[in-house]
Tab-separated table of C-alpha atoms and ligand atoms in Angstrom:
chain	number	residue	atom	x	y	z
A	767	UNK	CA	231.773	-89.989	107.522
A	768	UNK	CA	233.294	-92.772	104.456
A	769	UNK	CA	231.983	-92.677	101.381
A	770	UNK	CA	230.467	-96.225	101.395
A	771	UNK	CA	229.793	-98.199	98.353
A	772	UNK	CA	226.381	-98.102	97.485
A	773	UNK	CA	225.515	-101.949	97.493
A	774	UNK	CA	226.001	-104.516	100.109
A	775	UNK	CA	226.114	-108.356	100.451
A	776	UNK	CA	223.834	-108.931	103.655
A	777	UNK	CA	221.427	-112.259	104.413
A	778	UNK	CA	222.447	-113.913	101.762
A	779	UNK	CA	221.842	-110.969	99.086
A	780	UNK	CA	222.999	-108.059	97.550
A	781	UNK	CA	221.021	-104.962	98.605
A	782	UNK	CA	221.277	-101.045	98.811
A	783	UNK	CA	223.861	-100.100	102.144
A	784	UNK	CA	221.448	-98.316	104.064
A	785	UNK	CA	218.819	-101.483	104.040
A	786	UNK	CA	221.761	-103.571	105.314
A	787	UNK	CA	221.139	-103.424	109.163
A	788	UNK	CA	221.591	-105.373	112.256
A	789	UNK	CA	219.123	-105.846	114.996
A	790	UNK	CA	220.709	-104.279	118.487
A	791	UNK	CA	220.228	-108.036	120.193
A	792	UNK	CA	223.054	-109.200	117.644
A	793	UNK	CA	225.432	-111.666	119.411
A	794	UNK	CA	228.469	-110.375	118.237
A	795	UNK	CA	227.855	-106.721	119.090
A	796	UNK	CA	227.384	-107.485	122.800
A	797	UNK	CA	230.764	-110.294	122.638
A	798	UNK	CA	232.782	-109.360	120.329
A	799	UNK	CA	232.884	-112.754	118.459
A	800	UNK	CA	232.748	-111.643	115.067
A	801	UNK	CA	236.015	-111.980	112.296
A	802	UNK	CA	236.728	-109.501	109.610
A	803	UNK	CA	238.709	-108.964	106.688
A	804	UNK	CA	239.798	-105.465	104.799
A	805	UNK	CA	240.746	-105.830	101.224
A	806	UNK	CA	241.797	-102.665	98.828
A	807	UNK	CA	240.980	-102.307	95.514
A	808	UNK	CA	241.797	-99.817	92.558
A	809	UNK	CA	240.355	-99.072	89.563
A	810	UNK	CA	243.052	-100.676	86.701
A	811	UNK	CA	244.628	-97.930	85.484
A	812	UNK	CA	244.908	-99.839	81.915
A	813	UNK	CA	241.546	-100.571	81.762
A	814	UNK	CA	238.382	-98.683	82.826
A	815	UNK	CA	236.250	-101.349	82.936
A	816	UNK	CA	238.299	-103.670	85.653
A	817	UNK	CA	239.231	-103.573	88.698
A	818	UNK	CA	242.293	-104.975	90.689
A	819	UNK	CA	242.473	-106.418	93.769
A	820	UNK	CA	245.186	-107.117	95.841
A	821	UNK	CA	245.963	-110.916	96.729
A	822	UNK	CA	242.132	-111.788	97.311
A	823	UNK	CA	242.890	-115.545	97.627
A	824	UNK	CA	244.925	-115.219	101.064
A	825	UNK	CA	242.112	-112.731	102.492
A	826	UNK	CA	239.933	-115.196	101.853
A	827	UNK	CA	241.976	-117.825	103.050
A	828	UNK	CA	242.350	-115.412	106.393
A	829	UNK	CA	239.161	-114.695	107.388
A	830	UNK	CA	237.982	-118.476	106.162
A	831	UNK	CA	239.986	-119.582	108.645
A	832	UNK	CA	239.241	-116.424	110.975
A	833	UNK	CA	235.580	-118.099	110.813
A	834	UNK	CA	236.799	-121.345	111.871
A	835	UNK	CA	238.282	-120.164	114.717
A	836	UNK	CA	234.810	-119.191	115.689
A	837	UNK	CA	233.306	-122.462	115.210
A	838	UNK	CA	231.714	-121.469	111.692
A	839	UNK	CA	232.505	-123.185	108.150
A	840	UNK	CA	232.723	-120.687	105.693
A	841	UNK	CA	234.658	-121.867	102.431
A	842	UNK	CA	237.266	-119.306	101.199
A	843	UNK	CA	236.049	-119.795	97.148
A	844	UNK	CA	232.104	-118.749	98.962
A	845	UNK	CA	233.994	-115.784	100.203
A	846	UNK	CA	235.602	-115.375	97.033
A	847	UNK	CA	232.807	-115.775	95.071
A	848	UNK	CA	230.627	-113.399	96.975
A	849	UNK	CA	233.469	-110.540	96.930
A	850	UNK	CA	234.159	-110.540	92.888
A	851	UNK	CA	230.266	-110.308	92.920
A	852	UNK	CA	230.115	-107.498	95.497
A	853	UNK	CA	232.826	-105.963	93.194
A	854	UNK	CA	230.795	-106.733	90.141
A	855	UNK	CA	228.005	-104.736	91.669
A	856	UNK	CA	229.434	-101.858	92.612
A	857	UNK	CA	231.571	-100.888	89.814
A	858	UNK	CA	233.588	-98.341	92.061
A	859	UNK	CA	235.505	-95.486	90.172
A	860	UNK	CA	238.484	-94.748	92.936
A	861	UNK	CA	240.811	-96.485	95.454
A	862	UNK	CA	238.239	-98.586	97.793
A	863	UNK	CA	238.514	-100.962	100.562
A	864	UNK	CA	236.262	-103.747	101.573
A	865	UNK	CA	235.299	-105.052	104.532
A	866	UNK	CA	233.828	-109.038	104.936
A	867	UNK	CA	232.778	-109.723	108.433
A	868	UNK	CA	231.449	-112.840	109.772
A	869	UNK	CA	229.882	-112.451	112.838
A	870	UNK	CA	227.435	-114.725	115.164
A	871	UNK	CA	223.836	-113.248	114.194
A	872	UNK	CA	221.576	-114.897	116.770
A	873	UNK	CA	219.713	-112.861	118.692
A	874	UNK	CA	220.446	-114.507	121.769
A	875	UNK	CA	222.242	-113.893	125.432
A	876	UNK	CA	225.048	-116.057	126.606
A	877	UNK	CA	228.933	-115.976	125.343
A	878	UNK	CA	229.039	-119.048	123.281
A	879	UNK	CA	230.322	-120.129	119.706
A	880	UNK	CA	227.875	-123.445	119.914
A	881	UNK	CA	224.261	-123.338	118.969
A	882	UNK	CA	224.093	-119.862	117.488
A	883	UNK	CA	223.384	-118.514	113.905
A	884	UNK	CA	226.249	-116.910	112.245
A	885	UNK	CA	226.150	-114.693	109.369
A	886	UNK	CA	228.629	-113.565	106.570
A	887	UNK	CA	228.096	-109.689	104.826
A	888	UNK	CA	230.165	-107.571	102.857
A	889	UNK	CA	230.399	-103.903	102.568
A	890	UNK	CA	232.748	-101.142	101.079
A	891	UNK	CA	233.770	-97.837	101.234
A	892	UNK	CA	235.860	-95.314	99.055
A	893	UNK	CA	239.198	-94.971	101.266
A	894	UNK	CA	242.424	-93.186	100.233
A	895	UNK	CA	245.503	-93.037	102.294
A	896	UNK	CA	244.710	-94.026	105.790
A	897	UNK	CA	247.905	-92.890	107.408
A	898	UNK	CA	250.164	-89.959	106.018
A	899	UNK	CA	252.346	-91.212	103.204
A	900	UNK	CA	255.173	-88.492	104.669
A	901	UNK	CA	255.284	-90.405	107.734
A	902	UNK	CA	253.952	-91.049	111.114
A	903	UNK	CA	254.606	-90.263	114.544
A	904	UNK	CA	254.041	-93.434	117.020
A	905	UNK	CA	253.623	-93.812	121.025
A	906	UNK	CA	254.908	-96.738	122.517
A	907	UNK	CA	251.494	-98.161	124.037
A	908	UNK	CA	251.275	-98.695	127.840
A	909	UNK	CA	248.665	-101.130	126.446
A	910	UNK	CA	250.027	-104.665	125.390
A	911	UNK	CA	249.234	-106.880	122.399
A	912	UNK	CA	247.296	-109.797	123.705
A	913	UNK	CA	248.675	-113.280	124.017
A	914	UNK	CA	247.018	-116.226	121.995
A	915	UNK	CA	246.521	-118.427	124.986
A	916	UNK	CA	244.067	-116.289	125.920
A	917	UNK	CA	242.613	-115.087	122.074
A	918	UNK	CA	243.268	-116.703	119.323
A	919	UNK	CA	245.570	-114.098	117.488
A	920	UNK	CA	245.867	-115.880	114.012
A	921	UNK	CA	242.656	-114.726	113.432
A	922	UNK	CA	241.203	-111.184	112.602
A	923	UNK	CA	238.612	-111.503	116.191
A	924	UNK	CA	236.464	-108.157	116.259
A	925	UNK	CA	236.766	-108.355	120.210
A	926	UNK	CA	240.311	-108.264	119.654
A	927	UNK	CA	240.323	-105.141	118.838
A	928	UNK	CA	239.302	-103.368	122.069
A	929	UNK	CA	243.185	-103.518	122.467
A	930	UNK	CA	243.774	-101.661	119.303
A	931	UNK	CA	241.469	-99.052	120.263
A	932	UNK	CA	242.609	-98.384	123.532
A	933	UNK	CA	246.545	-98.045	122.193
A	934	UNK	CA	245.331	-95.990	118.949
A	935	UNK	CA	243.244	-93.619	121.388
A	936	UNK	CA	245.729	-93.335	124.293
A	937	UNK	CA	248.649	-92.526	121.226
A	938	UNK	CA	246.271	-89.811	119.465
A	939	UNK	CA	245.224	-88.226	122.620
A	940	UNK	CA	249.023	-87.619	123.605
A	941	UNK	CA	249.728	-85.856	120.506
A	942	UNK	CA	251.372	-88.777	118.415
A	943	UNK	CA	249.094	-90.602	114.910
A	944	UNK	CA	249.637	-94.540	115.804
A	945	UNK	CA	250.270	-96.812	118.631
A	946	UNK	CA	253.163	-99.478	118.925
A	947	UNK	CA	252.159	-102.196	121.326
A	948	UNK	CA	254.898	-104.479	122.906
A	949	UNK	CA	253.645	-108.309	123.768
A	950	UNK	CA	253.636	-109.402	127.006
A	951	UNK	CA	257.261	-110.578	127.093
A	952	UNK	CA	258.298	-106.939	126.298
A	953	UNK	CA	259.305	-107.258	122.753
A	954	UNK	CA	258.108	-105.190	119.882
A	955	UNK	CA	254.452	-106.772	118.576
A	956	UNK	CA	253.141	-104.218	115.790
A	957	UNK	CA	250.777	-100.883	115.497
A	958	UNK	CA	247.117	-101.066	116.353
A	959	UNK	CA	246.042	-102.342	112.460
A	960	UNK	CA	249.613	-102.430	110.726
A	961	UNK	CA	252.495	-104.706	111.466
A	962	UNK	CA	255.901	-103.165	111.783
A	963	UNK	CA	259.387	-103.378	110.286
A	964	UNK	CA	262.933	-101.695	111.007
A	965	UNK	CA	265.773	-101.669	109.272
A	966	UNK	CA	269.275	-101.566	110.641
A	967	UNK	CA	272.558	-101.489	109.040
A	968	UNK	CA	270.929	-102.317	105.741
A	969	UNK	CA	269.249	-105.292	106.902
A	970	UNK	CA	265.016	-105.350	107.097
A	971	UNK	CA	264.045	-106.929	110.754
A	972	UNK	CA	260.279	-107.623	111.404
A	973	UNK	CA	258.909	-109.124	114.615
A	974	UNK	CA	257.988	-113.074	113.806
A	975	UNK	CA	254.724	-114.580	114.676
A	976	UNK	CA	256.219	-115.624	118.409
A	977	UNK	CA	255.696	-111.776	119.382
A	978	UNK	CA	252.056	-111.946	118.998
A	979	UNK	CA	251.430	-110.288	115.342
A	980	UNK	CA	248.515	-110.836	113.091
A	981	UNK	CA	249.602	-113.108	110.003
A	982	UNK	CA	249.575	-109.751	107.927
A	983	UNK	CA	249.068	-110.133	104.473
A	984	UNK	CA	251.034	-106.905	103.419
A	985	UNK	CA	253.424	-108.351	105.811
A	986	UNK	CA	254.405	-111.663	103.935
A	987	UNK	CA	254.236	-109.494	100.665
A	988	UNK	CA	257.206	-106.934	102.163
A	989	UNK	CA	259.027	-110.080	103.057
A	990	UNK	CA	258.989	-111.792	100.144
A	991	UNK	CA	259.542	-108.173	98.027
A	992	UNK	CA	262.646	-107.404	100.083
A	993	UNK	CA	263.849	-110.642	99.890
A	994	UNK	CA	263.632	-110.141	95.796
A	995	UNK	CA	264.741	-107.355	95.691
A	996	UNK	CA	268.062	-108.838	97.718
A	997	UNK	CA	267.446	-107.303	100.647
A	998	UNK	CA	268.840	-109.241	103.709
A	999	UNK	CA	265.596	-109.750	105.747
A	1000	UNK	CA	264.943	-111.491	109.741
A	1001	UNK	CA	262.420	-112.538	111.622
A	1002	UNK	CA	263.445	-111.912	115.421
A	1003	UNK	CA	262.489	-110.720	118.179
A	1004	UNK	CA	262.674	-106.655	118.740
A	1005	UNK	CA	263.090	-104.486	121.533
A	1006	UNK	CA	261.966	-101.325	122.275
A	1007	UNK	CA	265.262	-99.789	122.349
A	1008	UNK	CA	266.010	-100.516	118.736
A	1009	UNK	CA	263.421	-98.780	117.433
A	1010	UNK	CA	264.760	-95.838	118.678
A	1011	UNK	CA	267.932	-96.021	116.760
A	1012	UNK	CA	266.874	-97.815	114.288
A	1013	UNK	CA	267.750	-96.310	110.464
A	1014	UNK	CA	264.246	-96.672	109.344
A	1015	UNK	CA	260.705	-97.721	110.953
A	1016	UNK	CA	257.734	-98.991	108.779
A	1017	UNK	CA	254.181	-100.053	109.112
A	1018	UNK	CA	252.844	-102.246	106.836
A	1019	UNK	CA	248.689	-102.738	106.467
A	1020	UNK	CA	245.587	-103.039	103.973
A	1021	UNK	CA	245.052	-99.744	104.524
A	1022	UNK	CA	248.349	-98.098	105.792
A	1023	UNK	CA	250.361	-99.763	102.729
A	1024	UNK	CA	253.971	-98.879	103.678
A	1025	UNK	CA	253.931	-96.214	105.955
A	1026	UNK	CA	256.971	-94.418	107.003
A	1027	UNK	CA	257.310	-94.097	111.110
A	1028	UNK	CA	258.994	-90.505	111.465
A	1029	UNK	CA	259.200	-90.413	115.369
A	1030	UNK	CA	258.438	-92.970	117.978
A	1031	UNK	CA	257.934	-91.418	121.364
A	1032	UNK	CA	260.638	-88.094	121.930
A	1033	UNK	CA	263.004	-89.570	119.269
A	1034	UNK	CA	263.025	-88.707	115.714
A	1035	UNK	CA	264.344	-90.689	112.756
A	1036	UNK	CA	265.920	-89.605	109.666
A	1037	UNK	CA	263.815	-88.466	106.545
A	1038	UNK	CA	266.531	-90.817	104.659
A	1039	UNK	CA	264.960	-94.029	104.065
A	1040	UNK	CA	266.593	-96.099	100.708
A	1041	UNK	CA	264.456	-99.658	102.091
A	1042	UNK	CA	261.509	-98.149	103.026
A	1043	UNK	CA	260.719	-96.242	99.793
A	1044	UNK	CA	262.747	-99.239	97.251
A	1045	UNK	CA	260.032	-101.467	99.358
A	1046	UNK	CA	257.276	-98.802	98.928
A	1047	UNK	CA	257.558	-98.324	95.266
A	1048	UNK	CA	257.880	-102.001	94.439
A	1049	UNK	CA	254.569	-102.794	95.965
A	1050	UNK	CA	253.168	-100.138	94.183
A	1051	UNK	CA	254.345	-101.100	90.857
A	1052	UNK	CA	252.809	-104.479	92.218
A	1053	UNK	CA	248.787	-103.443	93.325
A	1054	UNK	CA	248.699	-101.336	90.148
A	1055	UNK	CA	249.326	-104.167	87.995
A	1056	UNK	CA	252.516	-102.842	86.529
A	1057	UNK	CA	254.776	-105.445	87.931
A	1058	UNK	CA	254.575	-109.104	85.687
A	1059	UNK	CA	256.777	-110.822	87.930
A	1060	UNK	CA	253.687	-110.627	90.592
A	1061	UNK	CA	250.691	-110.775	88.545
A	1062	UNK	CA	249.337	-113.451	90.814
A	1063	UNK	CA	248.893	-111.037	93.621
A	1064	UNK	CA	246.765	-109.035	91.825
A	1065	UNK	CA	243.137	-110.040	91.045
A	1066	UNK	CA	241.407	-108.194	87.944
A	1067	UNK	CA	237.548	-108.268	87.778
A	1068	UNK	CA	235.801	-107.265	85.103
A	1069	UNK	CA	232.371	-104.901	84.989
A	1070	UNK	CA	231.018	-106.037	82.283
B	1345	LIG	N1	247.841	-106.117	112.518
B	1345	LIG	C1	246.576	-105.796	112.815
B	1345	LIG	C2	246.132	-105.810	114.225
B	1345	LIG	C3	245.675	-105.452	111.783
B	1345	LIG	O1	244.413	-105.122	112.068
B	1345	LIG	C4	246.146	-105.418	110.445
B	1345	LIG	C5	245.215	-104.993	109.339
B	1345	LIG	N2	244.509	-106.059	108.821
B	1345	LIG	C6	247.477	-105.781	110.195
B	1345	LIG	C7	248.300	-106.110	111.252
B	1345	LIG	C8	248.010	-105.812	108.786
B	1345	LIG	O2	247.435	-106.877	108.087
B	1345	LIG	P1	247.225	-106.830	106.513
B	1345	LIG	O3	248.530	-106.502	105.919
B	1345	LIG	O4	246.782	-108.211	106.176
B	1345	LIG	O5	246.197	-105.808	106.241
């Protein structure tokens, strides 16, 4: 059970967690056509009464445009807006991640995105490392990522994430911690909430947006980190094969950060990984604030 932040933004209002609750008719629960986001935050360890957040504008932007997808206008400065508020009101002491969902609220029968309510709320919950920092061991998935003629994958879709669950279930019931799902054509997509990198003869190679990923936000921040840091970096397709030899394997996610990939299926990689960690400890530097040359990713509230 999380440690969930005591206030929530639900109906329009800020109110205690527990009070925030959903009827079981919801529309969403029964199609899946809800859109979320997951943001982390920390408290600034310069200043105990502020927190940081980590690049709060494109979240919005994401799940702003995750809404649209399902036929519902919701502004990314309302989102914004409401977050720094939800923030404001919970004044959290540790590392904590929030979670903005819009969602179709009618009570109501019929898959539809027309001529039904929809609803925005916000909640959080305390969360430290998601996946171990030491590394992870990963199954190739006999599940595969979805295609976005058939869902649109630009957006975070709830219903999307029956895929996820499957892969992440089928990995950790064979003995292995994540799931690597191939697209349709065969080619390396990402993990079941991260998107993945390898790096190969010095050179950082992530799957580009034709293989089906989500437009992950700690995903454009490795690329443009590596890339200043003058790191040779590719977008291009990946096969299956390669990740088997490749020098190093990363995920990259909200919640997973940078996460080292230690073995993917019977093969194990080496424990030497210069990019990975040069990449890891930059973004740190980064979310805590400590890095000037990206203060713009990094979002300080005050609880006044
Ligand atoms: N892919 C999927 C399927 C995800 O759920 C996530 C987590 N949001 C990511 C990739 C990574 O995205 P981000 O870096 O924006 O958290």
């Amino acid at each position: 059970m999380h440690n969930f932040l005591p206030i929530s933004y639900f109906e329009g209002q800020f109110c205690p967690f527990e009070d925030a609750k959903i009827s079981i008719a919801t529309h969403a629960l029964h199609y899946g056509t809800g859109a979320f986001g997951g943001l982390r935050g920390i408290p600034d360890p310069q200043n105990e009464n502020r927190v940081l957040l980590f690049r709060l504008d494109r979240h919005c932007t994401r799940l702003s445009k995750s809404a649209r997808l399902l036929n519902f206008d919701l502004p990314a400065d309302k989102i914004q807006h409401v977050i720094t508020e939800f923030v404001k009101h919970n004044s959290p002491k540790t590392s904590f991640y929030i979670r903005p969902f819009v969602y179709t609220s009618d009570l109501g029968i019929a898959p539809r995105l027309h001529n039904v309510k929809k609803d925005f709320f916000v909640y959080g919950l305390e969360l430290g490392d998601y996946l171990s920092p030491e590394g992870v061991s990963c199954r190739v998935s006999s599940w595969y990522r979805q295609e976005d003629r058939s869902l649109p994958l630009r957006g975070k879709i709830s219903g999307a994430y029956i895929t996820s669950s499957l892969a992440k279930t089928e990995a950790v019931e064979a003995g292995f911690d994540e799931a690597i799902l191939m697209n349709s054509q065969g080619k390396v997509s990402e993990a079941s909430g991260m998107n993945i990198f390898i790096v190969r003869n010095g050179k950082l190679i992530a799957p580009g947006f034709e293989q089906d990923i989500l437009e992950g936000i700690t995903r454009d921040s490795v690329l443009q980190v590596a890339q200043d840091l003058g790191i040779d970096v590719i977008e291009r397709p990946v096969d299956k094969s390669e990740l088997l030899i490749a020098d190093e394997v990363f995920l990259s996610g909200t919640a997973a950060k940078v996460t080292p990939v230690r073995q993917v299926e019977n093969y194990t990689l080496s424990t030497v990984r210069p990019i990975t960690d040069k990449i890891r400890e930059k973004l740190s530097a980064i979310t805590e604030g400590r890095d000037p040359q990206y203060k713009d990713w990094v979002f300080g509230i005050d609880l006044t």
